[in-house]
XYZ file of C-alpha atoms in Angstrom:
460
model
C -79.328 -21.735 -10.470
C -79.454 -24.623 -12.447
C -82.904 -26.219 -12.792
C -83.420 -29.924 -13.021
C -85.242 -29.379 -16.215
C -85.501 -26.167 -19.408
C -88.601 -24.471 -19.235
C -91.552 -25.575 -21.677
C -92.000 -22.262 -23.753
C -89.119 -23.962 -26.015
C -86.850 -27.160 -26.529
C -83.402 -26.687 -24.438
C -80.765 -25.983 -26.972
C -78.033 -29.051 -26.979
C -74.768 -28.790 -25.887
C -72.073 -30.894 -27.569
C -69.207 -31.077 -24.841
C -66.327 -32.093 -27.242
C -62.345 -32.987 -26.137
C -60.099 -32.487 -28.541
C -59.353 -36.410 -29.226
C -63.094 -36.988 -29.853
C -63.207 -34.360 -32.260
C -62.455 -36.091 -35.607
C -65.147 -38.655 -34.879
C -67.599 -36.073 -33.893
C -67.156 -34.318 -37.038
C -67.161 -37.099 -39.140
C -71.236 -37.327 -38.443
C -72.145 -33.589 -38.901
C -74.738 -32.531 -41.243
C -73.125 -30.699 -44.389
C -73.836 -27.234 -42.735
C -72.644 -28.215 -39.228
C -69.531 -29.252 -40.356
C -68.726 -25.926 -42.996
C -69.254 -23.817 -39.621
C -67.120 -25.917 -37.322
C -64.348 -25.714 -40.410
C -65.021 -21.708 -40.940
C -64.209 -21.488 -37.267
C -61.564 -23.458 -37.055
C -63.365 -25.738 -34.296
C -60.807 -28.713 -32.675
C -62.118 -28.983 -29.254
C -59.623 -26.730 -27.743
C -60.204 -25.625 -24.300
C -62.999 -22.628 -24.583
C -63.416 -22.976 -27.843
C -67.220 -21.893 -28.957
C -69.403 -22.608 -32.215
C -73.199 -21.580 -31.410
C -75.371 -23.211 -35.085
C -77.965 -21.150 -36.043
C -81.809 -22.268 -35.142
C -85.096 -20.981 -36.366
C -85.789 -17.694 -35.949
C -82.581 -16.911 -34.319
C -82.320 -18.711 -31.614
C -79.480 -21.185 -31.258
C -79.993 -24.667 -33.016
C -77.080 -26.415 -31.475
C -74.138 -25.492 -29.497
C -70.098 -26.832 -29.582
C -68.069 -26.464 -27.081
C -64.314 -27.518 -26.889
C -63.129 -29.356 -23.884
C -59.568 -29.683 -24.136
C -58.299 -33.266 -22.840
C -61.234 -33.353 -21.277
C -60.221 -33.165 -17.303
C -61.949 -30.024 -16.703
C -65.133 -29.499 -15.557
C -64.541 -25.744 -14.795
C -64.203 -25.122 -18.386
C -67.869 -24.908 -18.251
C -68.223 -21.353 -16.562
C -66.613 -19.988 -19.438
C -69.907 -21.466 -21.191
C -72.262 -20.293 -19.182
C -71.418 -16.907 -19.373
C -70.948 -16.668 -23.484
C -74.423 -18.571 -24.383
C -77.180 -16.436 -25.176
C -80.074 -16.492 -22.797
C -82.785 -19.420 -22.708
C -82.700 -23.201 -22.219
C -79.975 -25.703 -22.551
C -78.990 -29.403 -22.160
C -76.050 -31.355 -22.413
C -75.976 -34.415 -24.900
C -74.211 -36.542 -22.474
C -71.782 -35.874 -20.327
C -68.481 -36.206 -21.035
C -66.159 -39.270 -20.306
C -63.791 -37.967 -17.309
C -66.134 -36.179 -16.205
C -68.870 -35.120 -12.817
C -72.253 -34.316 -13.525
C -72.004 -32.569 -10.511
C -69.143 -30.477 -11.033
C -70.304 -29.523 -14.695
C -73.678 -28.257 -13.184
C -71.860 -26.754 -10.278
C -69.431 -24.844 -13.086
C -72.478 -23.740 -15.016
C -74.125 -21.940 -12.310
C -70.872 -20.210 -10.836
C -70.022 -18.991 -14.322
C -73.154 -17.235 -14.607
C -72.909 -15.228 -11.517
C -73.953 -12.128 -11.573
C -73.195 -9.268 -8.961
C -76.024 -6.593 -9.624
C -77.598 -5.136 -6.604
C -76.201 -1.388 -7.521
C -77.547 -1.824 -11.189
C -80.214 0.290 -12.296
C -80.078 -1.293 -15.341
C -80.044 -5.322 -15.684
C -77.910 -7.776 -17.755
C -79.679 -10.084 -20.053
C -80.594 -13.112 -18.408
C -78.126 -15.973 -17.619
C -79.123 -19.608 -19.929
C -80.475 -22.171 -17.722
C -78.863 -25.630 -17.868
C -80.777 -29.123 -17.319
C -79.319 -30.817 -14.687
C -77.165 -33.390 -16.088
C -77.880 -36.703 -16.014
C -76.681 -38.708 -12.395
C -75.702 -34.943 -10.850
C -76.531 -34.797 -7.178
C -79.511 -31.869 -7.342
C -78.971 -31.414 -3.358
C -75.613 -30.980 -3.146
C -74.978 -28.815 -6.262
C -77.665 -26.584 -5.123
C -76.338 -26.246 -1.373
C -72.917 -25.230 -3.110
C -74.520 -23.289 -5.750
C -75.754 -20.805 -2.478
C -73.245 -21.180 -0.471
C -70.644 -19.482 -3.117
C -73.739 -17.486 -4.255
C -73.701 -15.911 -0.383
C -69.646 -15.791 -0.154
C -69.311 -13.793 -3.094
C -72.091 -11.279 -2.571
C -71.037 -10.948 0.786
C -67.269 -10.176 -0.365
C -68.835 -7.964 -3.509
C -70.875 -5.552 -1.053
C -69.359 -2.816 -0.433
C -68.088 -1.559 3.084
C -71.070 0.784 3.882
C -73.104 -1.533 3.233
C -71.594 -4.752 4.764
C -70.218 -3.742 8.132
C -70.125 -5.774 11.288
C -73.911 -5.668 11.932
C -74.563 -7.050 7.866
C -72.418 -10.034 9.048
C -73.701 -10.529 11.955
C -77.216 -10.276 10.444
C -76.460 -12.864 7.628
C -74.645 -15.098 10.578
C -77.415 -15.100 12.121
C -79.486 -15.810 9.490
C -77.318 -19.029 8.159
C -77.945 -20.191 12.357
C -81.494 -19.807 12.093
C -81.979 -21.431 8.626
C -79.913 -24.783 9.962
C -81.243 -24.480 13.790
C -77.751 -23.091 14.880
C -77.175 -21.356 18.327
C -75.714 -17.766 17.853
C -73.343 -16.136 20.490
C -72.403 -12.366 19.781
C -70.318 -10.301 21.992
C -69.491 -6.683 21.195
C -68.235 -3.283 22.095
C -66.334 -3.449 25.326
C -68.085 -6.934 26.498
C -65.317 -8.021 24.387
C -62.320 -6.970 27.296
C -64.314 -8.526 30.063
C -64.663 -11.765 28.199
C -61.664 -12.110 26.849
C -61.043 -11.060 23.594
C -58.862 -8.100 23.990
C -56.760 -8.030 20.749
C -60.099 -8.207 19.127
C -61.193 -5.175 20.856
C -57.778 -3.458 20.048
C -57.961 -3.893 16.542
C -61.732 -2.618 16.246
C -61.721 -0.039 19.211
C -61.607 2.710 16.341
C -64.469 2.045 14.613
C -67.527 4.306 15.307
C -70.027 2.424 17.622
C -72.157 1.210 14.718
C -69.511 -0.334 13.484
C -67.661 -1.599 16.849
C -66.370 -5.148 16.708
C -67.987 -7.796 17.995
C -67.170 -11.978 18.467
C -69.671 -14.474 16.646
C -69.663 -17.602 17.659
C -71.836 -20.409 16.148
C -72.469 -23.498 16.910
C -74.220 -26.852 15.334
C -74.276 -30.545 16.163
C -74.246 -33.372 18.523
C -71.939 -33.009 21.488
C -71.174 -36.534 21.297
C -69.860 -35.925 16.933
C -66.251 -35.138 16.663
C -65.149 -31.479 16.689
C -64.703 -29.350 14.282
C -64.129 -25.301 14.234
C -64.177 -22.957 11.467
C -62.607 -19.793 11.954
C -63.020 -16.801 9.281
C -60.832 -13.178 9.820
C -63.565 -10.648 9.473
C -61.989 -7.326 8.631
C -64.820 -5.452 7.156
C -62.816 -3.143 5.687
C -58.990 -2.110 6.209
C -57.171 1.308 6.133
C -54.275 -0.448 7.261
C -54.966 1.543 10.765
C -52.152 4.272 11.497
C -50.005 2.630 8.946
C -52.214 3.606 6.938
C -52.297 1.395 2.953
C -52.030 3.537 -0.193
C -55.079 4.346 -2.539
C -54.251 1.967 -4.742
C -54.174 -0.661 -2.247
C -56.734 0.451 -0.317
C -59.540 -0.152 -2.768
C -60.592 -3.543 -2.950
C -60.291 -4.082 1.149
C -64.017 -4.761 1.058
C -62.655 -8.113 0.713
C -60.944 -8.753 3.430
C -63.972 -9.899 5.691
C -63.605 -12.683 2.766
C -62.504 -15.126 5.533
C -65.626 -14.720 7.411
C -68.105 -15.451 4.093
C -65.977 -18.035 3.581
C -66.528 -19.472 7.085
C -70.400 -18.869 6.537
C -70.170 -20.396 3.118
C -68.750 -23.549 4.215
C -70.557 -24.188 7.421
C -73.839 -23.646 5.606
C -72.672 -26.380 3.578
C -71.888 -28.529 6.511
C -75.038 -27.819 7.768
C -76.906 -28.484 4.888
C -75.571 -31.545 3.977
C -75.984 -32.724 8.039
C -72.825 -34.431 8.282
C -71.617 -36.204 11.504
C -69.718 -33.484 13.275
C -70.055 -31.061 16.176
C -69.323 -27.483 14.555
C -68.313 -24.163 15.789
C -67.980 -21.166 13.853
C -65.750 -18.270 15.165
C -66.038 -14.995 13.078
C -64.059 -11.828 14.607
C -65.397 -9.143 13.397
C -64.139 -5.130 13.250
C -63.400 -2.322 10.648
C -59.762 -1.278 11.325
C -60.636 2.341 11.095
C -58.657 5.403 11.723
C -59.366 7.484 14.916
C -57.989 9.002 17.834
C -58.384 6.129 19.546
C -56.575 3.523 17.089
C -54.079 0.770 18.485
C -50.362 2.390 17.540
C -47.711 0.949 15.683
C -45.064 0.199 18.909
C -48.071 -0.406 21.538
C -48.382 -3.844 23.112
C -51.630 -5.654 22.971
C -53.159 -8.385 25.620
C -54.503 -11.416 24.249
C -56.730 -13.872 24.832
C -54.186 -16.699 25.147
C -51.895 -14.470 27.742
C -49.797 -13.778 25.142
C -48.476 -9.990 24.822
C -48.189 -8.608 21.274
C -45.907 -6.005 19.715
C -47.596 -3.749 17.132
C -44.780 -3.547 14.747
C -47.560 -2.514 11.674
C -51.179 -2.117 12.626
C -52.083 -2.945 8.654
C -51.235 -6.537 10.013
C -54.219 -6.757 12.241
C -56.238 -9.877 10.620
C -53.612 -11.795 12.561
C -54.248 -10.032 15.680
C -57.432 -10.795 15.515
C -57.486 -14.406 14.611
C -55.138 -14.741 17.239
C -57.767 -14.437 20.093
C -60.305 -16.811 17.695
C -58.081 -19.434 18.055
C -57.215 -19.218 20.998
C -61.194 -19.312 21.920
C -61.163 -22.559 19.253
C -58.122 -24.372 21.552
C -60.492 -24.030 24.665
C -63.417 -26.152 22.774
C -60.972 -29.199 22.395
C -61.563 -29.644 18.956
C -60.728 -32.530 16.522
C -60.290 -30.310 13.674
C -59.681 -26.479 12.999
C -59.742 -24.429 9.665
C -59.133 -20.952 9.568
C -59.912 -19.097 6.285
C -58.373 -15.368 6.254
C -57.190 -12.981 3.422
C -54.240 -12.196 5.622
C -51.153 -11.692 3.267
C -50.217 -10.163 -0.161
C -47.311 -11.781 0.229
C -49.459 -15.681 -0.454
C -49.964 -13.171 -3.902
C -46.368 -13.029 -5.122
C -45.617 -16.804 -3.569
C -48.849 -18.131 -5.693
C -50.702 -15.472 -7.387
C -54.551 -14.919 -7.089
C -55.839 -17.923 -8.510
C -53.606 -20.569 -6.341
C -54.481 -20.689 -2.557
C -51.314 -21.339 0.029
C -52.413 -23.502 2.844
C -50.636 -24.575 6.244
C -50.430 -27.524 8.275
C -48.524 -29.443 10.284
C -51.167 -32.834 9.858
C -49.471 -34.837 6.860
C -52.877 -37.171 6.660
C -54.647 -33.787 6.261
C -52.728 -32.116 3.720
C -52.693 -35.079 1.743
C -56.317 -35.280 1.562
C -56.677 -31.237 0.871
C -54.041 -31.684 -1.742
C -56.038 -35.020 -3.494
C -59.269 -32.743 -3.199
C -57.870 -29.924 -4.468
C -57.104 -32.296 -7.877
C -60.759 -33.723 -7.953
C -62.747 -30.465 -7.044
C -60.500 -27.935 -9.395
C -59.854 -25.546 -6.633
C -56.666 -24.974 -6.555
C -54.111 -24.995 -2.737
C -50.821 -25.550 -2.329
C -49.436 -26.571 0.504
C -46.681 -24.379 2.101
C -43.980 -24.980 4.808
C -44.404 -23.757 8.529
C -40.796 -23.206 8.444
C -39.444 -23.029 11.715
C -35.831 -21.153 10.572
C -38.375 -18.611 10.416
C -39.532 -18.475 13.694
C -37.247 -15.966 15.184
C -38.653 -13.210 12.852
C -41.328 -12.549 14.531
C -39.881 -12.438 18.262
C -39.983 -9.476 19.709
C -37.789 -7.440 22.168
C -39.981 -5.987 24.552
C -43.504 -8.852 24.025
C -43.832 -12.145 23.831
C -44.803 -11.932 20.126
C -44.499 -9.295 17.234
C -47.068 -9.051 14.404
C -44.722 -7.994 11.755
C -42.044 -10.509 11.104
C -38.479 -9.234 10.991
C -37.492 -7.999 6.842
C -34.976 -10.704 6.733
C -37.478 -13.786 6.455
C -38.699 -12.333 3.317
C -41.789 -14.585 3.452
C -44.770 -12.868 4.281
C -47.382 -15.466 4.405
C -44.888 -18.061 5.857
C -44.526 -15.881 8.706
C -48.085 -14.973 8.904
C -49.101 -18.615 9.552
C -46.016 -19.417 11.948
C -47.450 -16.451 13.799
C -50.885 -18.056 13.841
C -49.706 -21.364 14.721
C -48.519 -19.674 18.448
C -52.363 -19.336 19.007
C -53.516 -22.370 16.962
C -55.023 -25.481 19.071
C -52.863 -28.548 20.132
C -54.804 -31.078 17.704
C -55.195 -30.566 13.767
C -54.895 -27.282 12.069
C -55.084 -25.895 8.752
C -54.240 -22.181 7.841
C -55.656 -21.235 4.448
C -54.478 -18.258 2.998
C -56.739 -16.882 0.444
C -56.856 -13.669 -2.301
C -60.826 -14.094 -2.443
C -60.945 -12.057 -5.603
C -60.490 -11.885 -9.394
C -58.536 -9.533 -10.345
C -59.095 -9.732 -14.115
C -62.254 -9.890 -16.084
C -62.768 -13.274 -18.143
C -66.083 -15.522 -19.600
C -67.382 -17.152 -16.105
C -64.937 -15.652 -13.875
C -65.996 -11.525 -13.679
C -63.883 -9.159 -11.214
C -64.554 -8.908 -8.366
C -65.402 -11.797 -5.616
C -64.258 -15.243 -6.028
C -65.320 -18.378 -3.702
C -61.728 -20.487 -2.903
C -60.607 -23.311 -1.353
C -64.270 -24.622 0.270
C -65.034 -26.601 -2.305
C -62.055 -28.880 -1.608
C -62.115 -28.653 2.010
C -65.981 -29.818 1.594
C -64.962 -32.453 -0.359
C -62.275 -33.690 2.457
C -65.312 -33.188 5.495
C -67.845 -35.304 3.404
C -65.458 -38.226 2.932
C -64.784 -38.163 6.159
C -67.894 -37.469 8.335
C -71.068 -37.978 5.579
């Protein structure tokens, strides 16, 4: 984590943030020997670009960094993860730019995922906090994506419904949250039965269970989170291919993500009444495992064909928000990796979101621009609606082929559960899938950022 200043055992090493259009002017007052390395190099303040000046006794004298046009404050993970280890400070920050999102960048960039290592990376540099950067806030961020990626980075045995419920319970206690938890087959008699379904194969350690958090005064408007909590999917008796089998550690993502951003919430104290709703279950493979065909009871009264039981998230959300409906909120958000299809719409990196609120898109889209996280707001199309009717239920889980559009149908699905008042369906990948400076595979923390950003502006 960033610290507010470099330790003492040496002076922090400065940091020359440099956009391309500032370049010339920069150069023109280098030193001789600054300015024959920036030339060697071929330094213009390109995006990413690097030139580390040699110090005494090997340590770096002075660092410069391109930029780009200078709109980017993400540009800086890249940094933090190519810099050797020890102390650094920007000069200034740049024009265009947050301290807070620089310091933010910094710290994300040098994430590292290393419980399983018996042998340790180097350590990550340390960055003053810049100048007019928000300490509080950047730190509460800096652990909440801290906790959403390990969570998503651990593997199955080792994060299983009991891990998130322990680390739920755990983000309650630390903000003076109550903690609801109903498992096993308390789950039929109160009314989660498509929850139950879904996780009914799962060996009792690992049954499913309901977590439900909640934070606030009464009197504060509304506001639920809801995160899909698959801890880890075979894709049931449909069962997924290797290939695409082996990252579904991930797709409890929804429910870090949910943790993530109502620790910030918390932290931050902002003027709302929240609930959290994390479902919970392992869609395993056993003799007693829903079928593809069977028809599943839900908590809204809703029946539901199986047509696929590797589309269970959406089962299981289903029953959530229903549950959220019943608390009369002002807001809901639900956070799921529900669809490969949002994959071949947007690709990892871009996150497809769903509403029907134009006042709240807007403001996700307009955060989306200031925090760099990227969404995209899709269509609820309702040509699409009759794809996922079914003959024999009320509802099918697997849209008819014809529609085509996965995620589209995913969320017009959801929206048959979804409470009356404002709703937002975010469909994220939770994951890099390619190794770069700042951005390793494995987890990846999206689309909280910018819905933070829209909360605080509206209930700080």
């Amino acid at each position: 984590m960033n610290e507010t200043s470099p330790p003492a055992d040496r002076p922090a090493t400065r940091i020359k943030a440099i956009a391309v259009d500032g370049w010339p002017a920069v150069a023109a007052r280098l030193g001789q020997a600054d300015r024959a390395l920036a030339q060697a190099t071929a330094f213009t303040g390109a995006a990413g670009q690097l030139v580390i000046a040699p110090g005494d006794e090997g340590a770096p004298g002075s660092v410069f960094f391109g930029i780009g046009e200078g709109r980017d404050a993400m540009v800086f993970r890249g940094l933090a993860a190519r810099v050797p280890s020890g102390a650094y400070a920007l000069e200034e920050v740049p024009q265009g730019l947050r301290a807070d999102a620089i310091a933010l960048a910094w710290s994300l960039g040098g994430y590292r995922f290393e419980r399983y290592r018996r042998l340790k990376a180097d350590a990550v540099g340390v960055l003053a906090m810049p100048p007019g950067a928000d300490t509080h806030g950047v730190a509460a961020a800096d652990a909440a994506c801290h906790l959403v990626r390990d969570m998503i980075n651990t593997p199955a045995a080792d994060m299983g419904p009991a891990e998130v419920e322990a680390i739920a319970r755990d983000v309650a206690a630390a903000h003076g949250a109550g903690l609801v938890v109903t498992g096993a087959e308390d789950l039929i008699s109160a009314g989660y039965p498509a929850v139950h379904a879904v996780g009914r194969a799962a060996i009792p350690a690992r049954g499913p269970r309901m977590i439900e958090m909640t934070w606030g005064e009464a009197e504060r408007p509304h506001m639920v989170i809801v995160g899909k909590g698959v801890v880890f999917d075979t894709g049931g008796l449909d069962i997924k291919p290797s290939a695409s089998m082996r990252a579904m550690k991930k797709d409890m993502g929804g429910a870090a993500h949910a943790l993530g951003l109502a620790s910030m919430i918390m932290e931050a104290s902002l003027a709302v009444r929240l609930s959290v709703l994390i479902p919970v279950v392992e869609n395993a493979i056993s003799g007693d495992a829903m079928r593809p065909g069977d028809v599943l009871a839900s908590r809204k009264g809703l029946t539901i064909e199986v047509g696929n039981t590797d589309a269970e998230g959406r089962l299981i959300l289903a029953d959530a928000l229903t549950r959220a409906g019943e608390l009369a909120p002002d807001l809901t958000l639900d956070l799921a990796t529900l669809t490969g299809a949002a994959r071949v719409a947007l690709g990892p990196d871009v996150v497809p979101f769903y509403t029907d609120d134009a006042a709240l898109a807007a403001e996700l889209s307009a955060a989306s621009e200031t925090e760099e996280d990227p969404l995209w707001r899709m269509p609820l199309w309702s040509g699409y609606e009759s794809a996922i009717d079914s003959d024999i239920a009320d509802v099918c889980n697997d849209a008819d082929p014809w529609a085509q559009a996965g995620s589209v149908t995913a969320a017009l699905f959801l929206r048959r559960f979804a409470p009356a008042g404002a709703w937002a369906h975010f469909d994220i990948f939770a994951w890099n899938p390619r190794a770069r400076p700042g951005w390793p595979r494995g987890a990846e923390v999206q689309a909280i950022r910018a819905i933070f950003a829209v909360l605080k502006a509206r209930y700080a």
